[in-house]
DNA sequence: CCAAAAGTGTTCAGCCTACACCCATGC
DNA sequence: GCATGGGTGTAGGCTGAACACTTTTGG
């Protein structure tokens, strides 16, 4: 490739990530406010331009490190947006990722007005083509949680069946029969029962479980 | 993005495609011989650098137009190879596609020694990281043919159940029960019976079918 | 009539769904 | 003991796999 040829000059790669979490039974996505350019003032997805000497996943993790304190998240590439008019400075190809992170109150490094978790039911209009990317991300997320144990990052180490059921029910946005879910999930052999007693509440106490180590499989959960 | 910043300068995008076809009950992939650079003389997958003003799919179709006469192929993006050391001139991110095309003898525009269809059982060692990309392509191809009617491009307009079964059996590299396959495929509602009589052979004559128009769905075929 | 190839029907097992029922706790 | 919530069991329907049987042709 002739690097001086105008046809190829001035291309760049954007790594863009839809980082989701679940809090109070709703899904939230991390957005930042754009400072400059044609979409200044608009909310956009996180990520940014990738350096020459890093792969895309590293670039995204670098960007997120500046924004959230928890770096233990699940991440998966799902799309590409290569329309040459999607940005108007230089030609940028967007490589898009879906990510999941456990929420806790201390997650955001700076709790300013320029970075916030948004409920999916209260989304603003996003800059660039990020409305489309986010919509596609949500669709993709629903698909992949049915095929692996990636919700692991959304739960504490020890958790109960009702907790697990609730996460799935929230992410899929539908009611799930707790009795059938229990049987199905146990049969997948992804979790082990642990001897642990949580905080006591009304009703029969729930058993606690933990995910087995390092299992990401392609089984269909539903 | 500051386009003069060295961190971002000199990046480019490769569109790379594993173009498959089926001929004589075997899968073949189109390879070209590399002329220059560190891998000169090696066989590699088709594709190339994407121009500033085109999206990736257009770039790949432009490249393929120079090589094959039939432009009616199915194409789907499946991967990204962004390791910064995968090429050694400038930093190139590879966006990879799987494609399927109907084979006929006049397919190749130039029938030189520098472009050839290779059976998967007789593959040479490929240049760059294309061995990996091709391996991943095959895996991906097997997955997607179970979820849509993309094999349409591999068949004539009117075809029989035995023909269809054979294509699937070849692509998946396993034996398929013709009776169960027939029932399953018909229930998907992707094809219509047509009133047509093919060449007569030994045995009961097969019914002919054609694909319905414009259906690409996410049903699971197996 | 027989072989060959295509098409039809039947049976069984496994899985999902929808529920009824039982069990352990706090008050 | 009773309300609350978690855990167990069962019956019906759908789907896929295995395979016996029937149909239509050529010779």
GROMACS .gro file of C-alpha atoms (C1' of nucleotides) in nm:
model
  498
    1UNK     CA    1   0.000   0.000   0.000
    2UNK     CA    2   0.130   0.340  -0.100
    3UNK     CA    3   0.088   0.552   0.208
    4UNK     CA    4   0.120   0.877   0.022
    5UNK     CA    5  -0.166   0.797  -0.213
    6UNK     CA    6  -0.450   1.038  -0.137
    7UNK     CA    7  -0.706   0.763  -0.172
    8UNK     CA    8  -0.587   0.608   0.149
    9UNK     CA    9  -0.458   0.904   0.346
   10UNK     CA   10  -0.627   1.031   0.657
   11UNK     CA   11  -0.817   0.732   0.773
   12UNK     CA   12  -0.866   0.650   1.137
   13UNK     CA   13  -1.027   0.398   1.363
   14UNK     CA   14  -1.280   0.469   1.634
   15UNK     CA   15  -1.336   0.217   1.908
   16UNK     CA   16  -1.684   0.279   2.044
   17UNK     CA   17  -1.837   0.098   2.337
   18UNK     CA   18  -2.189   0.073   2.474
   19UNK     CA   19  -2.110   0.009   2.838
   20UNK     CA   20  -2.413  -0.127   3.022
   21UNK     CA   21  -2.491  -0.195   3.382
   22UNK     CA   22  -2.799  -0.296   3.578
   23UNK     CA   23  -2.913  -0.092   3.874
   24UNK     CA   24  -3.248  -0.092   4.054
   25UNK     CA   25  -3.395  -0.328   3.796
   26UNK     CA   26  -3.315  -0.108   3.503
   27UNK     CA   27  -3.046  -0.119   3.240
   28UNK     CA   28  -2.823   0.186   3.217
   29UNK     CA   29  -2.567   0.292   2.960
   30UNK     CA   30  -2.266   0.519   3.012
   31UNK     CA   31  -2.266   0.840   2.806
   32UNK     CA   32  -2.031   1.137   2.791
   33UNK     CA   33  -2.088   1.489   2.672
   34UNK     CA   34  -1.904   1.590   2.355
   35UNK     CA   35  -1.694   1.904   2.401
   36UNK     CA   36  -1.594   2.011   2.051
   37UNK     CA   37  -1.681   1.963   1.689
   38UNK     CA   38  -2.016   1.963   1.515
   39UNK     CA   39  -2.187   1.769   1.794
   40UNK     CA   40  -2.053   1.975   2.087
   41UNK     CA   41  -2.301   1.962   2.372
   42UNK     CA   42  -2.453   1.632   2.260
   43UNK     CA   43  -2.429   1.311   2.459
   44UNK     CA   44  -2.235   1.030   2.290
   45UNK     CA   45  -2.115   0.678   2.365
   46UNK     CA   46  -1.771   0.632   2.519
   47UNK     CA   47  -1.457   0.533   2.334
   48UNK     CA   48  -1.238   0.722   2.096
   49UNK     CA   49  -0.967   0.709   1.836
   50UNK     CA   50  -0.732   0.413   1.850
   51UNK     CA   51  -0.356   0.470   1.861
   52UNK     CA   52  -0.124   0.317   1.602
   53UNK     CA   53   0.042   0.089   1.850
   54UNK     CA   54  -0.253  -0.068   2.030
   55UNK     CA   55  -0.526  -0.308   1.932
   56UNK     CA   56  -0.883  -0.189   1.952
   57UNK     CA   57  -0.981  -0.359   2.273
   58UNK     CA   58  -0.678  -0.209   2.449
   59UNK     CA   59  -0.768   0.134   2.316
   60UNK     CA   60  -1.118   0.109   2.456
   61UNK     CA   61  -0.995  -0.014   2.792
   62UNK     CA   62  -0.751   0.278   2.800
   63UNK     CA   63  -1.036   0.521   2.736
   64UNK     CA   64  -1.260   0.362   2.997
   65UNK     CA   65  -0.986   0.359   3.257
   66UNK     CA   66  -1.006   0.738   3.262
   67UNK     CA   67  -1.377   0.726   3.336
   68UNK     CA   68  -1.465   0.437   3.564
   69UNK     CA   69  -1.285   0.280   3.857
   70UNK     CA   70  -1.390  -0.078   3.795
   71UNK     CA   71  -1.198  -0.241   3.510
   72UNK     CA   72  -1.346  -0.586   3.548
   73UNK     CA   73  -1.596  -0.580   3.266
   74UNK     CA   74  -1.707  -0.812   2.992
   75UNK     CA   75  -1.657  -0.682   2.639
   76UNK     CA   76  -1.743  -0.812   2.295
   77UNK     CA   77  -1.707  -0.664   1.947
   78UNK     CA   78  -2.029  -0.672   1.745
   79UNK     CA   79  -2.032  -0.422   1.460
   80UNK     CA   80  -1.865  -0.188   1.217
   81UNK     CA   81  -1.988   0.144   1.090
   82UNK     CA   82  -1.786   0.237   0.788
   83UNK     CA   83  -2.003   0.484   0.601
   84UNK     CA   84  -1.750   0.746   0.486
   85UNK     CA   85  -1.979   1.036   0.578
   86UNK     CA   86  -2.038   0.929   0.939
   87UNK     CA   87  -1.779   1.178   1.061
   88UNK     CA   88  -1.691   1.496   0.882
   89UNK     CA   89  -1.327   1.560   0.965
   90UNK     CA   90  -1.127   1.261   0.851
   91UNK     CA   91  -1.262   0.927   0.748
   92UNK     CA   92  -1.321   0.727   1.065
   93UNK     CA   93  -1.434   0.367   1.072
   94UNK     CA   94  -1.613   0.280   1.394
   95UNK     CA   95  -1.556  -0.061   1.548
   96UNK     CA   96  -1.828  -0.111   1.806
   97UNK     CA   97  -1.836  -0.307   2.128
   98UNK     CA   98  -2.091  -0.404   2.388
   99UNK     CA   99  -1.966  -0.418   2.748
  100UNK     CA  100  -2.114  -0.507   3.085
  101UNK     CA  101  -1.998  -0.387   3.422
  102UNK     CA  102  -2.112  -0.437   3.779
  103UNK     CA  103  -2.245  -0.116   3.918
  104UNK     CA  104  -2.149   0.028   4.249
  105UNK     CA  105  -2.182   0.383   4.366
  106UNK     CA  106  -1.812   0.461   4.339
  107UNK     CA  107  -1.788   0.359   3.976
  108UNK     CA  108  -1.745   0.697   3.811
  109UNK     CA  109  -1.403   0.855   3.862
  110UNK     CA  110  -1.532   1.207   3.815
  111UNK     CA  111  -1.894   1.258   3.897
  112UNK     CA  112  -1.937   1.561   3.678
  113UNK     CA  113  -2.219   1.669   3.456
  114UNK     CA  114  -2.022   1.549   3.154
  115UNK     CA  115  -2.038   1.177   3.225
  116UNK     CA  116  -2.349   0.992   3.338
  117UNK     CA  117  -2.537   0.662   3.348
  118UNK     CA  118  -2.865   0.685   3.157
  119UNK     CA  119  -3.162   0.455   3.192
  120UNK     CA  120  -3.264   0.320   2.854
  121UNK     CA  121  -3.607   0.468   2.910
  122UNK     CA  122  -3.460   0.815   2.954
  123UNK     CA  123  -3.211   0.844   2.672
  124UNK     CA  124  -3.120   1.179   2.517
  125UNK     CA  125  -3.065   1.224   2.145
  126UNK     CA  126  -2.704   1.123   2.075
  127UNK     CA  127  -2.445   1.284   1.851
  128UNK     CA  128  -2.288   1.133   1.537
  129UNK     CA  129  -2.445   0.801   1.442
  130UNK     CA  130  -2.453   0.689   1.804
  131UNK     CA  131  -2.832   0.657   1.821
  132UNK     CA  132  -2.808   0.379   1.565
  133UNK     CA  133  -2.507   0.220   1.731
  134UNK     CA  134  -2.676   0.215   2.071
  135UNK     CA  135  -2.994   0.065   1.930
  136UNK     CA  136  -2.793  -0.210   1.763
  137UNK     CA  137  -2.594  -0.261   2.084
  138UNK     CA  138  -2.906  -0.329   2.288
  139UNK     CA  139  -3.029  -0.580   2.037
  140UNK     CA  140  -2.692  -0.752   2.036
  141UNK     CA  141  -2.673  -0.756   2.415
  142UNK     CA  142  -3.003  -0.939   2.440
  143UNK     CA  143  -2.875  -1.201   2.202
  144UNK     CA  144  -2.546  -1.269   2.375
  145UNK     CA  145  -2.673  -1.296   2.730
  146UNK     CA  146  -2.870  -1.598   2.612
  147UNK     CA  147  -2.556  -1.775   2.507
  148UNK     CA  148  -2.306  -1.743   2.786
  149UNK     CA  149  -2.243  -1.657   3.146
  150UNK     CA  150  -2.150  -1.298   3.086
  151UNK     CA  151  -2.401  -1.168   3.340
  152UNK     CA  152  -2.145  -1.293   3.591
  153UNK     CA  153  -2.001  -0.943   3.609
  154UNK     CA  154  -2.337  -0.804   3.717
  155UNK     CA  155  -2.361  -1.020   4.028
  156UNK     CA  156  -2.172  -1.046   4.355
  157UNK     CA  157  -1.953  -1.353   4.403
  158UNK     CA  158  -2.231  -1.534   4.589
  159UNK     CA  159  -2.584  -1.487   4.465
  160UNK     CA  160  -2.927  -1.645   4.479
  161UNK     CA  161  -3.160  -1.776   4.210
  162UNK     CA  162  -3.405  -1.488   4.259
  163UNK     CA  163  -3.119  -1.242   4.201
  164UNK     CA  164  -3.009  -1.419   3.886
  165UNK     CA  165  -3.363  -1.441   3.757
  166UNK     CA  166  -3.415  -1.072   3.812
  167UNK     CA  167  -3.106  -0.979   3.611
  168UNK     CA  168  -3.220  -1.183   3.315
  169UNK     CA  169  -3.570  -1.054   3.343
  170UNK     CA  170  -3.442  -0.695   3.340
  171UNK     CA  171  -3.199  -0.741   3.054
  172UNK     CA  172  -3.451  -0.922   2.839
  173UNK     CA  173  -3.731  -0.695   2.945
  174UNK     CA  174  -3.978  -0.975   3.000
  175UNK     CA  175  -4.122  -1.188   3.278
  176UNK     CA  176  -3.954  -1.522   3.340
  177UNK     CA  177  -4.103  -1.818   3.525
  178UNK     CA  178  -3.873  -1.853   3.827
  179UNK     CA  179  -3.931  -2.229   3.855
  180UNK     CA  180  -3.845  -2.313   3.496
  181UNK     CA  181  -3.556  -2.068   3.494
  182UNK     CA  182  -3.403  -2.237   3.798
  183UNK     CA  183  -3.416  -2.581   3.641
  184UNK     CA  184  -3.285  -2.462   3.307
  185UNK     CA  185  -3.001  -2.263   3.449
  186UNK     CA  186  -2.889  -2.537   3.686
  187UNK     CA  187  -2.884  -2.785   3.402
  188UNK     CA  188  -2.633  -2.566   3.216
  189UNK     CA  189  -2.374  -2.651   3.475
  190UNK     CA  190  -2.244  -2.296   3.493
  191UNK     CA  191  -2.287  -2.246   3.867
  192UNK     CA  192  -2.214  -2.431   4.188
  193UNK     CA  193  -2.406  -2.419   4.514
  194UNK     CA  194  -2.209  -2.271   4.803
  195UNK     CA  195  -2.255  -2.303   5.174
  196UNK     CA  196  -2.338  -1.949   5.269
  197UNK     CA  197  -2.617  -1.770   5.449
  198UNK     CA  198  -2.708  -1.423   5.338
  199UNK     CA  199  -2.910  -1.162   5.519
  200UNK     CA  200  -3.232  -1.315   5.650
  201UNK     CA  201  -3.557  -1.187   5.513
  202UNK     CA  202  -3.918  -1.292   5.508
  203UNK     CA  203  -3.985  -1.635   5.358
  204UNK     CA  204  -3.782  -1.947   5.297
  205UNK     CA  205  -3.413  -1.855   5.269
  206UNK     CA  206  -3.265  -1.891   4.923
  207UNK     CA  207  -2.967  -2.108   4.842
  208UNK     CA  208  -2.650  -1.931   4.733
  209UNK     CA  209  -2.454  -2.006   4.419
  210UNK     CA  210  -2.131  -1.897   4.253
  211UNK     CA  211  -2.023  -1.913   3.888
  212UNK     CA  212  -1.768  -2.178   3.798
  213UNK     CA  213  -1.435  -2.029   3.688
  214UNK     CA  214  -1.364  -1.924   3.330
  215UNK     CA  215  -1.660  -2.065   3.147
  216UNK     CA  216  -1.782  -1.881   2.844
  217UNK     CA  217  -1.974  -2.127   2.633
  218UNK     CA  218  -2.203  -2.123   2.340
  219UNK     CA  219  -2.497  -2.296   2.500
  220UNK     CA  220  -2.836  -2.146   2.450
  221UNK     CA  221  -2.976  -2.039   2.782
  222UNK     CA  222  -3.330  -1.988   2.659
  223UNK     CA  223  -0.922   1.416   1.662
  224UNK     CA  224  -0.598   1.588   1.581
  225UNK     CA  225  -0.497   1.440   1.248
  226UNK     CA  226  -0.140   1.555   1.278
  227UNK     CA  227  -0.085   1.377   1.607
  228UNK     CA  228   0.162   1.094   1.550
  229UNK     CA  229  -0.037   0.862   1.770
  230UNK     CA  230  -0.308   0.844   1.511
  231UNK     CA  231  -0.123   0.905   1.185
  232UNK     CA  232  -0.076   0.641   0.921
  233UNK     CA  233  -0.357   0.406   0.993
  234UNK     CA  234  -0.543   0.220   0.722
  235UNK     CA  235  -0.825  -0.024   0.677
  236UNK     CA  236  -0.805  -0.358   0.499
  237UNK     CA  237  -1.119  -0.521   0.373
  238UNK     CA  238  -1.046  -0.893   0.349
  239UNK     CA  239  -1.286  -1.152   0.217
  240UNK     CA  240  -1.295  -1.530   0.222
  241UNK     CA  241  -1.492  -1.596  -0.094
  242UNK     CA  242  -1.627  -1.951  -0.100
  243UNK     CA  243  -1.800  -2.159  -0.359
  244UNK     CA  244  -1.909  -2.521  -0.386
  245UNK     CA  245  -1.800  -2.732  -0.682
  246UNK     CA  246  -1.807  -3.111  -0.722
  247UNK     CA  247  -1.914  -3.157  -0.362
  248UNK     CA  248  -1.623  -2.966  -0.218
  249UNK     CA  249  -1.587  -2.618  -0.079
  250UNK     CA  250  -1.335  -2.393  -0.249
  251UNK     CA  251  -1.193  -2.055  -0.154
  252UNK     CA  252  -1.051  -1.786  -0.384
  253UNK     CA  253  -0.685  -1.697  -0.327
  254UNK     CA  254  -0.445  -1.462  -0.505
  255UNK     CA  255  -0.069  -1.457  -0.517
  256UNK     CA  256   0.100  -1.166  -0.341
  257UNK     CA  257   0.340  -0.976  -0.567
  258UNK     CA  258   0.538  -0.748  -0.340
  259UNK     CA  259   0.629  -0.693   0.021
  260UNK     CA  260   0.745  -0.940   0.284
  261UNK     CA  261   0.502  -1.209   0.172
  262UNK     CA  262   0.571  -1.189  -0.205
  263UNK     CA  263   0.507  -1.525  -0.364
  264UNK     CA  264   0.266  -1.636  -0.092
  265UNK     CA  265  -0.104  -1.700  -0.151
  266UNK     CA  266  -0.340  -1.469   0.036
  267UNK     CA  267  -0.711  -1.398   0.065
  268UNK     CA  268  -0.866  -1.139  -0.166
  269UNK     CA  269  -0.950  -0.781  -0.073
  270UNK     CA  270  -0.734  -0.480  -0.011
  271UNK     CA  271  -0.706  -0.132   0.130
  272UNK     CA  272  -1.027   0.069   0.153
  273UNK     CA  273  -1.045   0.416   0.000
  274UNK     CA  274  -1.140   0.721   0.204
  275UNK     CA  275  -1.463   0.771   0.020
  276UNK     CA  276  -1.616   0.425   0.018
  277UNK     CA  277  -1.758   0.197   0.281
  278UNK     CA  278  -1.591  -0.135   0.340
  279UNK     CA  279  -1.839  -0.353   0.159
  280UNK     CA  280  -1.813  -0.132  -0.151
  281UNK     CA  281  -1.435  -0.152  -0.135
  282UNK     CA  282  -1.442  -0.528  -0.130
  283UNK     CA  283  -1.692  -0.547  -0.415
  284UNK     CA  284  -1.467  -0.312  -0.613
  285UNK     CA  285  -1.171  -0.543  -0.556
  286UNK     CA  286  -1.365  -0.854  -0.648
  287UNK     CA  287  -1.504  -0.699  -0.962
  288UNK     CA  288  -1.152  -0.704  -1.102
  289UNK     CA  289  -1.122  -1.075  -1.037
  290UNK     CA  290  -1.452  -1.254  -1.096
  291UNK     CA  291  -1.727  -1.202  -1.351
  292UNK     CA  292  -2.021  -1.288  -1.127
  293UNK     CA  293  -2.106  -1.011  -0.885
  294UNK     CA  294  -2.414  -1.173  -0.735
  295UNK     CA  295  -2.269  -1.300  -0.412
  296UNK     CA  296  -2.373  -1.307  -0.051
  297UNK     CA  297  -2.142  -1.126   0.189
  298UNK     CA  298  -2.130  -1.083   0.563
  299UNK     CA  299  -1.883  -0.915   0.797
  300UNK     CA  300  -1.765  -1.138   1.080
  301UNK     CA  301  -1.439  -1.025   1.233
  302UNK     CA  302  -1.169  -0.771   1.300
  303UNK     CA  303  -0.799  -0.825   1.325
  304UNK     CA  304  -0.648  -0.520   1.485
  305UNK     CA  305  -0.319  -0.640   1.626
  306UNK     CA  306  -0.083  -0.350   1.545
  307UNK     CA  307   0.196  -0.585   1.433
  308UNK     CA  308  -0.011  -0.781   1.180
  309UNK     CA  309   0.131  -0.576   0.893
  310UNK     CA  310   0.470  -0.415   0.900
  311UNK     CA  311   0.439  -0.106   0.683
  312UNK     CA  312   0.166   0.110   0.830
  313UNK     CA  313  -0.085   0.006   1.088
  314UNK     CA  314  -0.366  -0.173   0.909
  315UNK     CA  315  -0.683  -0.294   1.073
  316UNK     CA  316  -0.840  -0.586   0.888
  317UNK     CA  317  -1.217  -0.603   0.863
  318UNK     CA  318  -1.302  -0.954   0.750
  319UNK     CA  319  -1.592  -1.089   0.547
  320UNK     CA  320  -1.726  -1.424   0.444
  321UNK     CA  321  -1.881  -1.443   0.098
  322UNK     CA  322  -2.052  -1.710  -0.110
  323UNK     CA  323  -2.077  -1.722  -0.486
  324UNK     CA  324  -2.222  -1.965  -0.736
  325UNK     CA  325  -1.949  -2.128  -0.933
  326UNK     CA  326  -1.948  -2.158  -1.305
  327UNK     CA  327  -1.652  -2.225  -1.529
  328UNK     CA  328  -1.629  -1.869  -1.659
  329UNK     CA  329  -1.607  -1.713  -1.317
  330UNK     CA  330  -1.248  -1.598  -1.313
  331UNK     CA  331  -1.177  -1.295  -1.533
  332UNK     CA  332  -0.813  -1.383  -1.579
  333UNK     CA  333  -0.731  -1.748  -1.548
  334UNK     CA  334  -0.371  -1.691  -1.460
  335UNK     CA  335  -0.146  -1.867  -1.216
  336UNK     CA  336  -0.189  -1.577  -0.976
  337UNK     CA  337  -0.555  -1.630  -0.890
  338UNK     CA  338  -0.711  -1.968  -0.816
  339UNK     CA  339  -0.986  -2.157  -0.637
  340UNK     CA  340  -0.844  -2.390  -0.374
  341UNK     CA  341  -1.016  -2.687  -0.216
  342UNK     CA  342  -1.009  -2.660   0.162
  343UNK     CA  343  -0.832  -2.994   0.169
  344UNK     CA  344  -0.551  -2.860  -0.050
  345UNK     CA  345  -0.474  -2.522   0.102
  346UNK     CA  346  -0.126  -2.368   0.077
  347UNK     CA  347   0.031  -2.176   0.363
  348UNK     CA  348  -0.101  -1.819   0.343
  349UNK     CA  349   0.080  -1.489   0.390
  350UNK     CA  350   0.020  -1.231   0.666
  351UNK     CA  351  -0.230  -1.355   0.926
  352UNK     CA  352  -0.454  -1.503   0.659
  353UNK     CA  353  -0.424  -1.862   0.780
  354UNK     CA  354  -0.598  -1.753   1.098
  355UNK     CA  355  -0.853  -1.542   0.915
  356UNK     CA  356  -0.944  -1.826   0.679
  357UNK     CA  357  -0.978  -2.073   0.964
  358UNK     CA  358  -1.212  -1.834   1.145
  359UNK     CA  359  -1.404  -1.774   0.821
  360UNK     CA  360  -1.481  -2.142   0.774
  361UNK     CA  361  -1.606  -2.170   1.127
  362UNK     CA  362  -1.824  -1.864   1.081
  363UNK     CA  363  -1.959  -1.987   0.748
  364UNK     CA  364  -2.081  -2.310   0.907
  365UNK     CA  365  -2.264  -2.110   1.169
  366UNK     CA  366  -2.443  -1.871   0.935
  367UNK     CA  367  -2.569  -2.123   0.683
  368UNK     CA  368  -2.775  -2.268   0.966
  369UNK     CA  369  -2.953  -1.942   1.016
  370UNK     CA  370  -3.060  -1.812   0.679
  371UNK     CA  371  -3.116  -1.888   0.316
  372UNK     CA  372  -2.777  -1.769   0.199
  373UNK     CA  373  -2.704  -2.093   0.016
  374UNK     CA  374  -2.947  -1.955  -0.240
  375UNK     CA  375  -2.655  -1.817  -0.438
  376UNK     CA  376  -2.506  -2.164  -0.470
  377UNK     CA  377  -2.809  -2.312  -0.646
  378UNK     CA  378  -2.976  -2.261  -0.983
  379UNK     CA  379  -3.312  -2.085  -0.982
  380UNK     CA  380  -3.498  -2.417  -0.978
  381UNK     CA  381  -3.352  -2.694  -0.770
  382UNK     CA  382  -3.446  -3.022  -0.604
  383UNK     CA  383  -3.437  -3.139  -0.244
  384UNK     CA  384  -3.147  -3.378  -0.312
  385UNK     CA  385  -2.947  -3.085  -0.453
  386UNK     CA  386  -3.021  -2.868  -0.152
  387UNK     CA  387  -2.938  -3.149   0.089
  388UNK     CA  388  -2.607  -3.209  -0.082
  389UNK     CA  389  -2.505  -2.843  -0.050
  390UNK     CA  390  -2.573  -2.843   0.322
  391UNK     CA  391  -2.405  -3.174   0.365
  392UNK     CA  392  -2.092  -3.044   0.188
  393UNK     CA  393  -2.077  -2.713   0.370
  394UNK     CA  394  -2.128  -2.871   0.709
  395UNK     CA  395  -1.909  -3.166   0.625
  396UNK     CA  396  -2.146  -3.422   0.769
  397UNK     CA  397  -2.416  -3.665   0.663
  398UNK     CA  398  -2.772  -3.541   0.679
  399UNK     CA  399  -3.085  -3.755   0.686
  400UNK     CA  400  -3.261  -3.656   0.362
  401UNK     CA  401  -3.607  -3.729   0.503
  402UNK     CA  402  -3.576  -3.519   0.814
  403UNK     CA  403  -3.397  -3.245   0.623
  404UNK     CA  404  -3.683  -3.221   0.372
  405UNK     CA  405  -3.945  -3.183   0.644
  406UNK     CA  406  -3.742  -2.933   0.841
  407UNK     CA  407  -3.654  -2.717   0.544
  408UNK     CA  408  -4.007  -2.711   0.406
  409UNK     CA  409  -4.142  -2.604   0.744
  410UNK     CA  410  -3.916  -2.296   0.733
  411UNK     CA  411  -4.126  -2.157   0.454
  412UNK     CA  412  -3.826  -2.032   0.259
  413UNK     CA  413  -3.898  -2.213  -0.067
  414UNK     CA  414  -4.195  -2.272  -0.298
  415UNK     CA  415  -4.262  -2.571  -0.517
  416UNK     CA  416  -4.257  -2.496  -0.888
  417UNK     CA  417  -4.406  -2.682  -1.179
  418UNK     CA  418  -4.098  -2.786  -1.367
  419UNK     CA  419  -3.946  -3.109  -1.493
  420UNK     CA  420  -3.572  -3.146  -1.501
  421UNK     CA  421  -3.360  -3.396  -1.683
  422UNK     CA  422  -3.492  -3.747  -1.626
  423UNK     CA  423  -3.273  -3.994  -1.445
  424UNK     CA  424  -3.310  -4.326  -1.276
  425UNK     CA  425  -3.565  -4.337  -0.994
  426UNK     CA  426  -3.865  -4.134  -0.896
  427UNK     CA  427  -3.834  -3.781  -1.034
  428UNK     CA  428  -3.772  -3.509  -0.774
  429UNK     CA  429  -3.996  -3.207  -0.726
  430UNK     CA  430  -3.845  -2.871  -0.809
  431UNK     CA  431  -3.839  -2.571  -0.577
  432UNK     CA  432  -3.733  -2.207  -0.584
  433UNK     CA  433  -3.643  -1.968  -0.303
  434UNK     CA  434  -3.899  -1.704  -0.213
  435UNK     CA  435  -3.779  -1.352  -0.286
  436UNK     CA  436  -3.575  -1.145  -0.040
  437UNK     CA  437  -3.588  -1.355   0.269
  438UNK     CA  438  -3.292  -1.347   0.501
  439UNK     CA  439  -3.414  -1.451   0.841
  440UNK     CA  440  -3.274  -1.557   1.170
  441UNK     CA  441  -3.443  -1.893   1.197
  442UNK     CA  442  -3.233  -2.184   1.301
  443UNK     CA  443  -3.225  -2.437   1.024
  444UNK     CA  444  -3.077  -2.720   1.232
  445DC     C1'  445  -4.085  -5.718  -1.227
  446DC     C1'  446  -3.689  -5.511  -1.016
  447DA     C1'  447  -3.364  -5.159  -0.883
  448DA     C1'  448  -3.304  -4.695  -0.775
  449DA     C1'  449  -3.415  -4.266  -0.605
  450DA     C1'  450  -3.771  -3.958  -0.401
  451DG     C1'  451  -4.143  -3.876  -0.092
  452DT     C1'  452  -4.452  -3.994   0.336
  453DG     C1'  453  -4.555  -4.155   0.796
  454DT     C1'  454  -4.458  -4.329   1.273
  455DT     C1'  455  -4.237  -4.366   1.698
  456DC     C1'  456  -3.952  -4.218   2.069
  457DA     C1'  457  -3.680  -3.913   2.352
  458DG     C1'  458  -3.569  -3.463   2.513
  459DC     C1'  459  -3.695  -3.000   2.605
  460DC     C1'  460  -3.984  -2.611   2.715
  461DT     C1'  461  -4.405  -2.431   2.934
  462DA     C1'  462  -4.742  -2.393   3.265
  463DC     C1'  463  -4.873  -2.482   3.671
  464DA     C1'  464  -4.990  -2.729   4.146
  465DC     C1'  465  -4.779  -2.832   4.541
  466DC     C1'  466  -4.448  -2.852   4.934
  467DC     C1'  467  -4.101  -2.631   5.259
  468DA     C1'  468  -3.861  -2.296   5.569
  469DT     C1'  469  -3.856  -1.874   5.764
  470DG     C1'  470  -4.027  -1.420   6.050
  471DC     C1'  471  -4.370  -1.230   6.310
  472DG     C1'  472  -5.036  -2.055   6.256
  473DC     C1'  473  -5.015  -1.779   5.869
  474DA     C1'  474  -4.819  -1.488   5.525
  475DT     C1'  475  -4.421  -1.472   5.238
  476DG     C1'  476  -4.111  -1.628   4.929
  477DG     C1'  477  -3.808  -2.028   4.772
  478DG     C1'  478  -3.777  -2.512   4.603
  479DT     C1'  479  -3.971  -2.957   4.384
  480DG     C1'  480  -4.266  -3.234   4.084
  481DT     C1'  481  -4.567  -3.338   3.694
  482DA     C1'  482  -4.839  -3.328   3.273
  483DG     C1'  483  -4.894  -3.161   2.780
  484DG     C1'  484  -4.702  -2.996   2.358
  485DC     C1'  485  -4.343  -2.927   2.027
  486DT     C1'  486  -3.920  -3.066   1.790
  487DG     C1'  487  -3.563  -3.346   1.617
  488DA     C1'  488  -3.362  -3.817   1.521
  489DA     C1'  489  -3.414  -4.272   1.356
  490DC     C1'  490  -3.604  -4.545   1.043
  491DA     C1'  491  -3.996  -4.837   0.799
  492DC     C1'  492  -4.272  -4.789   0.427
  493DT     C1'  493  -4.471  -4.621  -0.017
  494DT     C1'  494  -4.441  -4.407  -0.483
  495DT     C1'  495  -4.263  -4.325  -0.941
  496DT     C1'  496  -3.961  -4.374  -1.273
  497DG     C1'  497  -3.614  -4.660  -1.628
  498DG     C1'  498  -3.478  -5.084  -1.803
   0.00000   0.00000   0.00000
